[in-house]
PDB file of C-alpha atoms in Angstrom:
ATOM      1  CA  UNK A   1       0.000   0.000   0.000  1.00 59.00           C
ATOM      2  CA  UNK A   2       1.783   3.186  -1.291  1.00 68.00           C
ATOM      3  CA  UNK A   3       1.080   5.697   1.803  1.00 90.00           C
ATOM      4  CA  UNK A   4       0.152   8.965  -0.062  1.00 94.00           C
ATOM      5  CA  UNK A   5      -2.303   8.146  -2.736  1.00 94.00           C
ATOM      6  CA  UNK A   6      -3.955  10.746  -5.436  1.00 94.00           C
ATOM      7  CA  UNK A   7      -6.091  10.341  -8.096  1.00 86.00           C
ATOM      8  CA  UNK A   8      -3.988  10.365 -10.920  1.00 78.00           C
ATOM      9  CA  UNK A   9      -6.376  11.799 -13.128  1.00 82.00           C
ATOM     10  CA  UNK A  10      -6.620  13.950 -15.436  1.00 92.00           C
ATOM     11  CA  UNK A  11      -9.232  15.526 -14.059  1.00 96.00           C
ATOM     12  CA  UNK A  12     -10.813  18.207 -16.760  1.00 97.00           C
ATOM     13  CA  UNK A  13     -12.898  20.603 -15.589  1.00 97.00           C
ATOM     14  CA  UNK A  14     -14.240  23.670 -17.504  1.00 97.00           C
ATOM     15  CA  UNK A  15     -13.116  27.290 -16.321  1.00 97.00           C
ATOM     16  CA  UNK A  16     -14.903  28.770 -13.372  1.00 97.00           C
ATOM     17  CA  UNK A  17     -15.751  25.371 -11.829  1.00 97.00           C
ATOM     18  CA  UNK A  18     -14.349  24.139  -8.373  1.00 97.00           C
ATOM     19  CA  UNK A  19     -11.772  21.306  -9.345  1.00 97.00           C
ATOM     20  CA  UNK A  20     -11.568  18.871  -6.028  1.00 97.00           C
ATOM     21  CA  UNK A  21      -8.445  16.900  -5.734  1.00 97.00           C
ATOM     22  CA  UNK A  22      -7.947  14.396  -2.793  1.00 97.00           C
ATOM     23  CA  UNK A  23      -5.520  12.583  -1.053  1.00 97.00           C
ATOM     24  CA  UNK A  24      -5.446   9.554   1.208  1.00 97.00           C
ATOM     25  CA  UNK A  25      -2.518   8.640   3.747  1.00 97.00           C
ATOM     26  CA  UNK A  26      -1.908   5.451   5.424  1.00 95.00           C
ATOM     27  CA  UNK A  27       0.024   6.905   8.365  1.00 93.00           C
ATOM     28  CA  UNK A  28      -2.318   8.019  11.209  1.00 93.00           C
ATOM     29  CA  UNK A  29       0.049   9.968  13.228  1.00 90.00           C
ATOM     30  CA  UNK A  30       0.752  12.698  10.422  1.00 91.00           C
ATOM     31  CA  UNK A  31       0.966  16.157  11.719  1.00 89.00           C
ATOM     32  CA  UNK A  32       1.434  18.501   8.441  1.00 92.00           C
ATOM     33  CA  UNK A  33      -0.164  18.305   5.161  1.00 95.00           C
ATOM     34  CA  UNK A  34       1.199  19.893   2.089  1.00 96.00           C
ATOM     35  CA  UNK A  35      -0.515  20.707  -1.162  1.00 97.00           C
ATOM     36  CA  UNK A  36       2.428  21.758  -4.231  1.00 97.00           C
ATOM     37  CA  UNK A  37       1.623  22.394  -7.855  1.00 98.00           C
ATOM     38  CA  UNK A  38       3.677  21.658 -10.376  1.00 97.00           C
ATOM     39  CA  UNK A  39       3.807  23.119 -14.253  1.00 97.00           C
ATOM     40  CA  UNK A  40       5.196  20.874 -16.784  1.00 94.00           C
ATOM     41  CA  UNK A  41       8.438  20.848 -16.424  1.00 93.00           C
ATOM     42  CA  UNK A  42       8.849  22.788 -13.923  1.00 95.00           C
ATOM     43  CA  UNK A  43       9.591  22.589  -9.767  1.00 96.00           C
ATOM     44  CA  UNK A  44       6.816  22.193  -7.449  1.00 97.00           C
ATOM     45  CA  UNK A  45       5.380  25.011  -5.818  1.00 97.00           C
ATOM     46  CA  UNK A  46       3.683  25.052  -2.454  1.00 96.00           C
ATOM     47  CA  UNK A  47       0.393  26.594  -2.368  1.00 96.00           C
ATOM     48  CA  UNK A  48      -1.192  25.367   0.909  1.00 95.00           C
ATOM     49  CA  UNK A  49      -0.218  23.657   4.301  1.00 94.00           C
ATOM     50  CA  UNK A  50      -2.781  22.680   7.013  1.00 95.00           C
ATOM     51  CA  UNK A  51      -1.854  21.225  10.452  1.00 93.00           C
ATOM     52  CA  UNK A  52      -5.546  20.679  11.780  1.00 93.00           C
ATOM     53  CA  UNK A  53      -8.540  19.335  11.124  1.00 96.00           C
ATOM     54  CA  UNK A  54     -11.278  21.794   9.331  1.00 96.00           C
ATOM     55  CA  UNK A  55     -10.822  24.288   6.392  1.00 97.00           C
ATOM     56  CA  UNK A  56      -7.724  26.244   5.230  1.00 97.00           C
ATOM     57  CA  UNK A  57      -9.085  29.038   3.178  1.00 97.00           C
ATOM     58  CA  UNK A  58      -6.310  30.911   0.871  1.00 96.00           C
ATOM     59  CA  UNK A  59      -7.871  32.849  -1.770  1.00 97.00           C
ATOM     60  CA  UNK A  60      -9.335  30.979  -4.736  1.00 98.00           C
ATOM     61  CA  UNK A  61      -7.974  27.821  -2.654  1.00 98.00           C
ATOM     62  CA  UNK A  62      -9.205  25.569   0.162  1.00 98.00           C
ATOM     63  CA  UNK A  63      -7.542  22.550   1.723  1.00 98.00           C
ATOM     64  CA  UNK A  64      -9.632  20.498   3.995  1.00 98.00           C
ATOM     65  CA  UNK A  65      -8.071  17.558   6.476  1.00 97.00           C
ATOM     66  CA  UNK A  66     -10.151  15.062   8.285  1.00 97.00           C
ATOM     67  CA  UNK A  67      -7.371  12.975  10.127  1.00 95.00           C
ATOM     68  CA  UNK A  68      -9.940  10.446  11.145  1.00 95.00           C
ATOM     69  CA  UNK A  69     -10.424   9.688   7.761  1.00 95.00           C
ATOM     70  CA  UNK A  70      -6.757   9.597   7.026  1.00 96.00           C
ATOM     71  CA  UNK A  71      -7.416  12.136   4.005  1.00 95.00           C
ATOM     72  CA  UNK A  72      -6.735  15.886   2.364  1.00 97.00           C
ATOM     73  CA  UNK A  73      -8.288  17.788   0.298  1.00 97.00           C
ATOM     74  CA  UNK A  74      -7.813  20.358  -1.920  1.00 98.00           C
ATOM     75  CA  UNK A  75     -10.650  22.508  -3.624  1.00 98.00           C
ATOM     76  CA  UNK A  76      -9.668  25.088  -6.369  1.00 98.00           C
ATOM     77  CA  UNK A  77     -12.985  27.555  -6.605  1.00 98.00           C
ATOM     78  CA  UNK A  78     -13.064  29.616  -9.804  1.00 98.00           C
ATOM     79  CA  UNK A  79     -10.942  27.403 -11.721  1.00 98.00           C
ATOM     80  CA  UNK A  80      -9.080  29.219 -14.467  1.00 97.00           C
ATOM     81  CA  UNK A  81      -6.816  28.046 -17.230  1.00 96.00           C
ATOM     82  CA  UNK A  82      -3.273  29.036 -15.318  1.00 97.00           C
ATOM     83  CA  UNK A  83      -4.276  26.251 -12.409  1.00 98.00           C
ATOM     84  CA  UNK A  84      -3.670  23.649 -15.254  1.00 97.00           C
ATOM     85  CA  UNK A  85      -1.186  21.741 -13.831  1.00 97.00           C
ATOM     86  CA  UNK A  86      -0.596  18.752 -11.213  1.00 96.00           C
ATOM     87  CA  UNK A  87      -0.812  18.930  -7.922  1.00 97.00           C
ATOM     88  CA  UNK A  88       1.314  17.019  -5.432  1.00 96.00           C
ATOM     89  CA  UNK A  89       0.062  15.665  -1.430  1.00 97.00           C
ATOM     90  CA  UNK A  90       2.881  15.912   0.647  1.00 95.00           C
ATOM     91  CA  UNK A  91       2.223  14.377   4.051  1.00 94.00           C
ATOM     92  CA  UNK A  92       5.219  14.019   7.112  1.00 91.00           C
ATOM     93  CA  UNK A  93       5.794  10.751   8.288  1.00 86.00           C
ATOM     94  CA  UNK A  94       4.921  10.622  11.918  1.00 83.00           C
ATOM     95  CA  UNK A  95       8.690   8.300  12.920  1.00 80.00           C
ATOM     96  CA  UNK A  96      11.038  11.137  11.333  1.00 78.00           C
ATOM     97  CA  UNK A  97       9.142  14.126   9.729  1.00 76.00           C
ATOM     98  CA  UNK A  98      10.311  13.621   6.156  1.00 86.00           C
ATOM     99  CA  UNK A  99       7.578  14.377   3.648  1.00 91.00           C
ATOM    100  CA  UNK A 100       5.783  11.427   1.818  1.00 92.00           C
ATOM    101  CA  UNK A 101       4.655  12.580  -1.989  1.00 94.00           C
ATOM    102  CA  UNK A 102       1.284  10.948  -3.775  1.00 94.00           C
ATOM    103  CA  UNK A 103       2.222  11.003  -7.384  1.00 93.00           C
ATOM    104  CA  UNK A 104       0.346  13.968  -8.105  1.00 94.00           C
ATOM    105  CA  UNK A 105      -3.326  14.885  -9.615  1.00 96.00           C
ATOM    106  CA  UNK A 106      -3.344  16.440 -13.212  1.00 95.00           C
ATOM    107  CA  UNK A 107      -5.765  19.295 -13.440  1.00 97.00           C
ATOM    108  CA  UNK A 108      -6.748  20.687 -16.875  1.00 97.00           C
ATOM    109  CA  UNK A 109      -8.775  23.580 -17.053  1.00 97.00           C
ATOM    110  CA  UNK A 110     -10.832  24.130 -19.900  1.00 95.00           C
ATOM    111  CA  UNK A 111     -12.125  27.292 -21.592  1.00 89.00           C
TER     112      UNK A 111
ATOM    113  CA  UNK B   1      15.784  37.987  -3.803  1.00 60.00           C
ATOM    114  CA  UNK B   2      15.547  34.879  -1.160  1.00 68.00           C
ATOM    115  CA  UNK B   3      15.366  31.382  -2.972  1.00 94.00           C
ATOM    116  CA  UNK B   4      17.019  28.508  -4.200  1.00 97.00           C
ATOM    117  CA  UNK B   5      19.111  28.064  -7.274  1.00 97.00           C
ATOM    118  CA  UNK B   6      19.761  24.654  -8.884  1.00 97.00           C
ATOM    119  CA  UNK B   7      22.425  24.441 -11.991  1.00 93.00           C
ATOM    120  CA  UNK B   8      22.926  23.579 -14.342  1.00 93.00           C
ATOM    121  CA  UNK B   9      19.266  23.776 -15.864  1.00 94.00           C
ATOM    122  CA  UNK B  10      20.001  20.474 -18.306  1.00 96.00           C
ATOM    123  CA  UNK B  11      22.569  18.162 -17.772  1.00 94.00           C
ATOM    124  CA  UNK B  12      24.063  15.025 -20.169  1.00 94.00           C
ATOM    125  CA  UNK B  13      26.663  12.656 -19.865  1.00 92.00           C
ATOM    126  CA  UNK B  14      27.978   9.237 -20.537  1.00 92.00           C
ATOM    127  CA  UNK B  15      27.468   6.223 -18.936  1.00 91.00           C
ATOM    128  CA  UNK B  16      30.131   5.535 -16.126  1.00 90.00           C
ATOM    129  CA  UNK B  17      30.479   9.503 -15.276  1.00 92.00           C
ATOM    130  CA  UNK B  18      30.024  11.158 -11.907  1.00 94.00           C
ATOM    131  CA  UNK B  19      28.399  14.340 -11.620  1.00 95.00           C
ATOM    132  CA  UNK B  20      27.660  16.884  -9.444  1.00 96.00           C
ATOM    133  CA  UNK B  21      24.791  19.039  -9.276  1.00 97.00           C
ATOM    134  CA  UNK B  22      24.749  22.205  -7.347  1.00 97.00           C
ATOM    135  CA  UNK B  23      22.205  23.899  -4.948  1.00 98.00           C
ATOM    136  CA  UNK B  24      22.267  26.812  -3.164  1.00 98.00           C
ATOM    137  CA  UNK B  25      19.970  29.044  -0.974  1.00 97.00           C
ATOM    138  CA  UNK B  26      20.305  32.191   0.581  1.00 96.00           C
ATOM    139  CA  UNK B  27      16.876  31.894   3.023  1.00 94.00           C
ATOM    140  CA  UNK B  28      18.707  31.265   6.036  1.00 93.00           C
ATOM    141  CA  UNK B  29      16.961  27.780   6.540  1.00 93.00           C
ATOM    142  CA  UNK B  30      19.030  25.118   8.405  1.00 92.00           C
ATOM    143  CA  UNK B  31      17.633  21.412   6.448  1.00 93.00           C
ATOM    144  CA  UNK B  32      18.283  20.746   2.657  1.00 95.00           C
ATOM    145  CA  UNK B  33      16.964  17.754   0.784  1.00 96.00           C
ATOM    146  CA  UNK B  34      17.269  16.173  -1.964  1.00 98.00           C
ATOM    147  CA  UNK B  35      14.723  14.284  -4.559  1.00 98.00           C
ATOM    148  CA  UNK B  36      14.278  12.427  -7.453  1.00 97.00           C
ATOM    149  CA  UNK B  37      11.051  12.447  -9.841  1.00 96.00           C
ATOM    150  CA  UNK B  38      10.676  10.215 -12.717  1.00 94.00           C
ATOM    151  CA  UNK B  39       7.631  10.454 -14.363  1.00 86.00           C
ATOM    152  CA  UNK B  40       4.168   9.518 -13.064  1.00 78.00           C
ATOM    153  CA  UNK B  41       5.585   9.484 -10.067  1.00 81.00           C
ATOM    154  CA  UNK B  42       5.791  10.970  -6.068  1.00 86.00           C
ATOM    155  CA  UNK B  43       9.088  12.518  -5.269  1.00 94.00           C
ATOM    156  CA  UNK B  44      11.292  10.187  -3.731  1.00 95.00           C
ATOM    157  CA  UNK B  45      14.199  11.344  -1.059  1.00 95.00           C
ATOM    158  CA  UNK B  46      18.046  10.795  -1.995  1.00 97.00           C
ATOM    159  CA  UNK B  47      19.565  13.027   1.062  1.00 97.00           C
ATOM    160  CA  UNK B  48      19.000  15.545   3.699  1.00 95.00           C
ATOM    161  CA  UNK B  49      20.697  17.493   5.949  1.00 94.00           C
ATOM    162  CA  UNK B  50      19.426  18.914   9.151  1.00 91.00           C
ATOM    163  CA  UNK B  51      22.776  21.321   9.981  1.00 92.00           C
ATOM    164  CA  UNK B  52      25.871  22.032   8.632  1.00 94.00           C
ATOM    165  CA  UNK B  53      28.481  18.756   8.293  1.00 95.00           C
ATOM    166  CA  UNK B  54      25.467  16.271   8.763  1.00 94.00           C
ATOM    167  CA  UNK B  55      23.268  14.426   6.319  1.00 96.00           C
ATOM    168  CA  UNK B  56      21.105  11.314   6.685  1.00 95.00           C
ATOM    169  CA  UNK B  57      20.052   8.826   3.651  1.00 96.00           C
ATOM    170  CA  UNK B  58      16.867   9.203   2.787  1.00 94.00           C
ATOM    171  CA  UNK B  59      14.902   6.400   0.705  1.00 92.00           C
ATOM    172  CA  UNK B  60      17.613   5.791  -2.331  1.00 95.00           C
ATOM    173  CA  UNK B  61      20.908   6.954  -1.123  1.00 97.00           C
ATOM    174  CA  UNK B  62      22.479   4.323  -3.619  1.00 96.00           C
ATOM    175  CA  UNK B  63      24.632   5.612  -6.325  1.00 96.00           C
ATOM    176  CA  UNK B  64      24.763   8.665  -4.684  1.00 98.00           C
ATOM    177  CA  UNK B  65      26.986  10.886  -2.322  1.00 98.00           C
ATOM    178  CA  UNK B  66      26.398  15.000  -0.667  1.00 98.00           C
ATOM    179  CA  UNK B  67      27.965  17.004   1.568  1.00 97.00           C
ATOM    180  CA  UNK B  68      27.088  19.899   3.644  1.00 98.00           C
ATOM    181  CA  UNK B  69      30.359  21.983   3.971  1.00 97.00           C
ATOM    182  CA  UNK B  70      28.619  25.525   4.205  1.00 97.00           C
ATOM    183  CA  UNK B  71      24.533  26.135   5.918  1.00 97.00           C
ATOM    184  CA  UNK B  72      23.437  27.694   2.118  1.00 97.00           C
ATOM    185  CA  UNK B  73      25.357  24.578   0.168  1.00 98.00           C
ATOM    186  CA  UNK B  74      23.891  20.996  -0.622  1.00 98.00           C
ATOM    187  CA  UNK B  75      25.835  19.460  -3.591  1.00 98.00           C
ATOM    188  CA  UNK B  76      24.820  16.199  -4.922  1.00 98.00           C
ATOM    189  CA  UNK B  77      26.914  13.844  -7.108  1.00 97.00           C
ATOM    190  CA  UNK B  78      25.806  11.054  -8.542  1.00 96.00           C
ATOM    191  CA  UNK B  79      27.754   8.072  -9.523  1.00 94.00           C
ATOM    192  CA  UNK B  80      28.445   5.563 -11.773  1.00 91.00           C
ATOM    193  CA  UNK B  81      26.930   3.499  -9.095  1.00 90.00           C
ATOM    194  CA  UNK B  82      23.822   4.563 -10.119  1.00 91.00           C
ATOM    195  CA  UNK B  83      21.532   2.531 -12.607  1.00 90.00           C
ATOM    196  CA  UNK B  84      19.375   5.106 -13.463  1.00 92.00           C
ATOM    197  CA  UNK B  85      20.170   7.855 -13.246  1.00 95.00           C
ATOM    198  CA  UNK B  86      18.484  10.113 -15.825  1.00 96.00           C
ATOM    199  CA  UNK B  87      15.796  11.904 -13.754  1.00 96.00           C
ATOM    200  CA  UNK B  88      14.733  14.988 -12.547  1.00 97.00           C
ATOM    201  CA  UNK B  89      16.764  16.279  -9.864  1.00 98.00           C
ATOM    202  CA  UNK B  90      14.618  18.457  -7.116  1.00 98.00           C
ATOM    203  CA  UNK B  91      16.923  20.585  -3.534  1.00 98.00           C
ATOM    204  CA  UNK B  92      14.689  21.600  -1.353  1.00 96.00           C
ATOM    205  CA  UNK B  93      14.907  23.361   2.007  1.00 95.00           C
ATOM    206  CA  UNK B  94      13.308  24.230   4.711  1.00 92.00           C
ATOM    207  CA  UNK B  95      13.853  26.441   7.907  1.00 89.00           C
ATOM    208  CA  UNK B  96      13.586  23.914  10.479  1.00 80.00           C
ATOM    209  CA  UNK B  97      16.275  21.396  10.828  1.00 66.00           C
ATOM    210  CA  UNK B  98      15.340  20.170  14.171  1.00 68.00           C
ATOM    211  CA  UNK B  99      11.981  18.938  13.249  1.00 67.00           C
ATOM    212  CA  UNK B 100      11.255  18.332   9.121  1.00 60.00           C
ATOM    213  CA  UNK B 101       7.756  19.249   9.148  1.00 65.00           C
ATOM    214  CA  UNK B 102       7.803  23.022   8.042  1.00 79.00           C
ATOM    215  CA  UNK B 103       7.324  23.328   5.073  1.00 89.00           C
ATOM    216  CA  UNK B 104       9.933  22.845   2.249  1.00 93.00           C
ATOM    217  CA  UNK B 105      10.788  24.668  -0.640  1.00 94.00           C
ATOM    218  CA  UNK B 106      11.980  23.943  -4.257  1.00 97.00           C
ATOM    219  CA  UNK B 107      14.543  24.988  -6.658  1.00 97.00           C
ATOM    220  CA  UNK B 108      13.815  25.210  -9.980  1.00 97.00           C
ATOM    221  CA  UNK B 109      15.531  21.608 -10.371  1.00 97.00           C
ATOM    222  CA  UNK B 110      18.167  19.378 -12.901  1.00 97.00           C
ATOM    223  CA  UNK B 111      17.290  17.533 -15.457  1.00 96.00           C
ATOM    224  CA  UNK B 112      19.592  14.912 -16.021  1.00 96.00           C
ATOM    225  CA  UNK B 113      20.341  12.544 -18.793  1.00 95.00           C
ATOM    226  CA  UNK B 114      22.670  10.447 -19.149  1.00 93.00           C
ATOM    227  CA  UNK B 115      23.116   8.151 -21.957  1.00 91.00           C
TER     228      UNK B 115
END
């Protein structure tokens, strides 16, 4: 069992919807929860952490974690074209800290 | 400007060369890490260093060797030990070294092929 899993998509949505991504984790003693995207060829970029249960709202972007559940979300609201990319859960492994990375969710946004 | 920088951009060699890719930041931040990605996949963790003169292996250290001479400096060479080593080659840091969970940031990466 891989312990961050993603959807691996690609997950089209048309522009000005709210693209959901999710992530599962088998580690239940997690702490911090990382969303990055990533542009073709290019280096991830973070764009959200949360640390406790509930909502993170940051602008057009919300990241919800239910640790019960062992999962993370991430909602994009108002998709537009530029959020085409993939996005990467990053979780810390509760024995050292080091991040774990799902594979990443590719989002296409379509006008 | 505060970041990371990772060069060269692209990198190519032969089969049965060692080389060394560079990373350096100027945020002040005590860890540095180092990834692979191939594609379709998760990052996966070569190296990391918590404080100056002190790494760890992380997940697959084969094939390849750091060091952590100076707090902004987090070389990586990879070896002809390696089997595989084309890939995309990700430094991170982060400001923490005590505990890893801040959160990390990335340089603009390597990509290196080797043939």
């Amino acid at each position: 069992q891989k312990e961050v899993e993603q959807n691996s998509g690609p997950l089209s949505v048309p522009e000005g919807a709210i693209a959901s991504l999710n992530c599962t984790y088998s580690d239940r003693g997690s702490q911090s929860f990382f969303w990055y995207r990533q542009y073709s060829g290019k280096s991830p970029e973070l764009i959200m952490f949360i640390y406790s249960n509930g909502d993170k709202e940051d602008g057009r972007f919300t990241a919800q974690l239910n640790k019960a559940s062992q999962y993370v979300s991430l909602l994009i609201r108002d998709s537009q074209p530029s959020d085409s990319a993939t996005y990467l859960c990053a979780v810390t492994n509760s024995n050292d800290y080091k991040l774990s990375f799902g594979a990443g969710t590719t989002v296409t946004v379509r006008a | 400007d505060g970041g990371i920088t990772q060069s060269p951009k692209y990198l190519f060699r032969k089969e049965g060369q060692n080389v060394t890719l560079s990373c350096e930041q100027n945020l002040n931040h005590d860890a540095m890490y180092w990834y692979r990605q191939d594609p379709g996949q998760g990052l996966r963790l070569i190296y990391y260093s918590q404080i100056v003169n002190d790494f760890q292996k992380g997940d697959i250290a084969e094939g390849y060797s750091v060091s952590r001479e100076k707090k902004e400096s987090f070389p990586l060479t990879v070896t002809s030990a390696q089997k595989n080593p084309t890939a995309f080659y990700l430094c991170a840091s982060s400001i923490d070294g005590e505990r890893l969970s801040y959160e990390q940031y990335f340089g603009p990466g390597t990509r290196l092929t080797v043939t």
